[in-house]
Amino acid sequence: MEEKVQFKLNGKETAVTVDSDRMLLWVLRTDLGLTGTKYGCGISQCGACTVLVNNEAVRSCMTPVKDVRDKDVVTIEGLDGNGKLHPLQKAFMESDALQCGYCTPGMIMNAYALLRKNPHPSPADIVLEMEGNLCRCGAHKRIIQAIQKAAVEIGGGS
Amino acid sequence: MEENLELEPAEPITGLRMNRRDFLKSTGSGIFLYFTIGDLPFLQEEVQGPRRRPSLPTDFNAFLKIGEDGRVSCYTGKIEMGQGPITSLAQELAEELDVPLDAVEMVMGDTDLCPWDMGTFGSMTTRIFGPALRNAGAQARQVLLELASENLNVPVSNLTAEKGVVFDRTSNMRRVSYGQLTKGKRIERHLTKPAVTKKPSEFKVIGKPTLRRDAKAKVTGSAKYSGDIQLPGMVYARLLRPPAHGAKLLDVDLSEAKKVEGVQIIHEGDFIAVLHKYPDVAEMALSKIKAKFDKPASGINDSTIFDHLLKVAPEGRVVASGGDLKEGKRAATFIVKETYLDGYKAHAPMEPHTAVVNIEGGKATVWASTQTPFGAKDEVAKELGIKPENVRVIPPFVGGGFGGKSANLQVIEAARCAKLTGKPVQVAWSRREEFFYDTFRPAAVIKIESGTTEGGKISFWEYHVYFAGERGSAQFYDIPHHSTLAHNSSWVGAQGSHPFATGPWRAPGNNTNTFARECHIDVMAAKAGIDPLEFRRRNLADQKMNLVLQAAADKFGWKPAKAPSGRGYGVACGIDAGTYVAAIAEVEVDKSTGGVKVKRVVCAQDMGLVINPEGATIQMEGCITMGLGYALREDIRFKDGEILDLNFDTYEIPRFSWVPQIETVILDRKDDAPQGGGEPAIVVMGAVIGNAIYDAVGVRLNRMPMSPERIKEALKRG
Ligand code: FES
Ligand code: FES
C-alpha cells in the first residue's frame, strides 16, 4: 500500500511515499539514491545490504520500509562525520581490508553494530558476529584485523 | 618515431561522445608515449601462444601522458576488479618517471579513452603489460631529461630527476619541473625498442608495500559499480528466465504483470522483459507472469556427469611427453592408478553481472561489470546493428570477476532492452540469475597411472585430463618416462559435453590439475613409506621449486614423517602464470561429522619481481581463503539442466569461521621478470587440504569438494 513513511536517515528527517512493503534496500538505492548499500543475495544470506536501524545491524534486503518508520537509519554514507572518516573506515583502509570492495559497506556497518555492543571484541567474537557477511575476494583475515584496530582507536586509552 | 613540437591548443574534454582520435586531439600538450604490447620485440615471446588474438590491432595498446600540470596519466584497457593494478601499475610508472605515486592517475578500461585491450585475465597485467609500461615510463623520462638538458643548458649526464623535477646535480639551483618542460609542447613517441629501466638497486617505489589507492572510495560507499549508475529516465529490466537450461517456453500469460502500475513489458519471442523505474517493482511484476516451459530430460546430473563426460571425451592432445612409458613400467616396483573428480564451481562474485545501456543519437554508452570491455563493445555493436565506434563501454569498479565476468550476456540483454524501449536500461542480475547463467568452472575427470622405483624415484607418469583444461597439467617433476594428454584442452567444452556454459575460473584448469597431481604424488610417497616433502625433493630437479618448497617448510617448521602421521599436515606445490607456489596446511578432522577445520596454511611463492608486496600478499591470502571453498564445500548440484544451487543458502562459500591462520612468504627475486600473482596460490588448495586430511585420518578423497558427507563415507569405508 502506498503511504508516507518517515524516518531519520543518516541524521536527517526523511519521508518517502511508497508502497511500504517494498524493501528498504531498493528504496535507499533507487528512490533515495544512496547506492553505497549493496545487493548480494536478496535473502539475508550475504550481508552486503547491511545498514543500521536504531544502531542494530539489519539486512535491508529483507526489511520492509514500514519497519523503519520513525526509526534511525544509518547507511555507509552516513558513517563519517563532517568528512572525517569513522575509525572503522580508516582501519579498513590502513589494513587493506578489501579488494573489490563490494562487500565493504556491509562489512563496515555490521562491524559498527558489533563494536557498539562489544567495544573490546576478541577475534573469536568478531568471527561470530561477522559470520553472516560474505566476501568472495577473501579479505577476511584483514577485516578481522581492521575491526580490532578500530576497536582500539574507538576505545581510546580505556 | 615522430616528434611534433607544434603548439596545439588544449581543448576541454566534454561530453561522453568522443572517440579516441578526437580524444587524443583534445588531450592538449604534454608528452605522449604510445606502445603496442605485440609489437615490442623484447616481449614477443611472452605474448605469443594461444592467447594472442589474430585481430591484435597495429594501433597502440596503451599510452601515457605527462601533462602541463606535471601529472602522469596512464590509459589502459585493463580493469580493476579488486586484484590491484590501479595501485601496482601506478607504482611502476612512478618508479620509472621519478614522480610521486599520487601524481599518477590510472584511466582504465574506458573503450573511448583507452586503447584496445583483449581483457583482464590470465594474470597478464603484471607479467606482460607491466614491463611494457615500465619501458614506456623510462623512455618518457629520457625525453624529459633531454628537454631539461636543453632548457637548463646542462648535459644530460649531470641531470637527476626526483618527484617530477629535473635538477643539475652539480648545482641544485638549476632545476625545472616536468610541467614546465611539457608546457605548450606536444611530443609524441612510439616505444619501439627497450628503454633503460631502473635497476632493482635503484628502486624506490617498486617493491615498496603500498596500500590500495581506491580504498577511500570503497570504504565510504562512494565507489561506483555498474548497478550504482542511475541515469535520468532509466528503467530496470527483469527478464523471464527458463527453469532449466535447454527449457523451451510453451505458453505465457502476461495479463497480471501488465496490471502493475508503471510497468512496461517487452515480449519478443521468448525474450520477455519487465521494466520499471524501481528494480524491486519490476521483480514483483515479473513474478506475476505465468509461464509454461517444456523441460527436457537429459538424465544428466551432478553424479552422472563424470560418466557422461568420459563418454563424449575427444581424443587426447599431447601436452607433454618424453621417454617410453613401457620402459618406465618395467622399472617400477609398484604402480598406482587413480581417478580424480571435480564438480562444477560457481564464480559467485559478490557483485552479480550488471550493465546499464543508454542509446542516444545512434550511439550507445554502456556501463558494465566486465573483464572484457572491448569484447562487450563489439557484442553491443552487433546486437544493436551499429558500428563499434558508436559504442562506448565504461567499466566502473567491478565487484569481483575471477574469470566469470569475461562473458557479457547481461550487457547484450540491457542493449536489447534499451533499443526496444528507447530508454536507458539497467539489467542487474539477481543472485539466482548469477548462479543460473554463470560460466561455471567445468566438471572434470583426471586419470593418472604412475610408478616408483626402489629408491623412491618416479619412473613413469601417464596423465589424462578430461575437460578441466590443460593449464597446469604438464607435471614438473623429474620423470624419465611420461605422457600428459588433454582431452578437451579448454575449460569450454564442445557441444554436447557440459549441460550449460563453462568458462575460465581463477587459475582455470590449474586448480583441478594440481589437485590430482599433488594428491597422486602423495599416494606414491605414502606407498613408498617416504615423507611427502622428501619424496617431492627426490623427484624434483627444478631448483626453483625446491627452494619454494623449502621456504614453506622452514616457515611451517616441517618435521619429516611418513603419512598418515596423525598430525594432519599436508603439502602441495604448483606452477601458475609463471609463478611457483608451495603450501603446507594443518587440518583437524572431526571423525563424527566429517567436518574439516583448516587450522593453518603457510604459503610460499616465487613470483619474480614483486611490484607491490602488500598487494601480492593480499592476493595470496585471498587465494588461500577462496580456495577453501572449492576444496571443502563448493559444488553445483544440477539435474536435467536445472541448477539446484541458486543462492548462498545452499551454495556455501568461505566464511570468517573457516579462515585459518595464514602465513605467506614471497621469495626475494628482484632481478627476475615479474610473474602472475592473482591466481597461483589458489591452485594448491585442493591438494594441500586433501593431503592433510589423509595425514590426519588416513583416508583419501579423490573427489572435490571434500565435503563432510564424503569424508564420513570414506571413513566408514576405511
Ligand atoms: S543482499 Fe541482503 S543479505 Fe544479501
Ligand atoms: S572485497 Fe570483494 S567481496 Fe569482499
PDB file of C-alpha atoms in Angstrom, chain B residues 316-326 447-450 459-465 473-475 479-487:
ATOM      1  CA  GLY B 316      43.743 -36.503 -26.175  1.00  0.00           C
ATOM      2  CA  ARG B 317      46.087 -33.770 -27.265  1.00  0.00           C
ATOM      3  CA  VAL B 318      49.673 -34.306 -26.224  1.00  0.00           C
ATOM      4  CA  VAL B 319      50.643 -31.603 -23.770  1.00  0.00           C
ATOM      5  CA  ALA B 320      53.987 -33.126 -22.847  1.00  0.00           C
ATOM      6  CA  SER B 321      55.757 -36.425 -23.333  1.00  0.00           C
ATOM      7  CA  GLY B 322      59.168 -37.993 -23.057  1.00  0.00           C
ATOM      8  CA  GLY B 323      60.866 -41.361 -22.755  1.00  0.00           C
ATOM      9  CA  ASP B 324      58.961 -44.585 -23.113  1.00  0.00           C
ATOM     10  CA  LEU B 325      56.097 -45.465 -20.773  1.00  0.00           C
ATOM     11  CA  LYS B 326      56.634 -49.212 -21.225  1.00  0.00           C
ATOM     12  CA  LYS B 447      43.214 -40.335 -14.639  1.00  0.00           C
ATOM     13  CA  ILE B 448      46.755 -40.970 -13.552  1.00  0.00           C
ATOM     14  CA  GLU B 449      48.857 -44.085 -13.658  1.00  0.00           C
ATOM     15  CA  SER B 450      52.365 -43.903 -12.321  1.00  0.00           C
ATOM     16  CA  SER B 459      59.750 -43.983 -13.116  1.00  0.00           C
ATOM     17  CA  PHE B 460      56.722 -43.132 -15.224  1.00  0.00           C
ATOM     18  CA  TRP B 461      53.696 -40.876 -15.295  1.00  0.00           C
ATOM     19  CA  GLU B 462      50.709 -41.226 -17.552  1.00  0.00           C
ATOM     20  CA  TYR B 463      48.208 -38.447 -17.182  1.00  0.00           C
ATOM     21  CA  HIS B 464      44.863 -37.871 -18.867  1.00  0.00           C
ATOM     22  CA  VAL B 465      42.839 -34.777 -18.114  1.00  0.00           C
ATOM     23  CA  SER B 473      48.500 -30.249 -16.465  1.00  0.00           C
ATOM     24  CA  ALA B 474      52.131 -30.610 -17.505  1.00  0.00           C
ATOM     25  CA  GLN B 475      53.972 -32.020 -14.494  1.00  0.00           C
ATOM     26  CA  ILE B 479      60.309 -38.257 -14.509  1.00  0.00           C
ATOM     27  CA  PRO B 480      62.131 -40.158 -17.255  1.00  0.00           C
ATOM     28  CA  HIS B 481      59.045 -41.625 -18.934  1.00  0.00           C
ATOM     29  CA  HIS B 482      55.942 -39.522 -19.063  1.00  0.00           C
ATOM     30  CA  SER B 483      52.956 -38.533 -21.111  1.00  0.00           C
ATOM     31  CA  THR B 484      50.302 -35.895 -20.469  1.00  0.00           C
ATOM     32  CA  LEU B 485      47.211 -35.787 -22.616  1.00  0.00           C
ATOM     33  CA  ALA B 486      44.421 -33.245 -22.519  1.00  0.00           C
ATOM     34  CA  HIS B 487      41.062 -34.490 -23.726  1.00  0.00           C
TER      35      HIS B 487
END
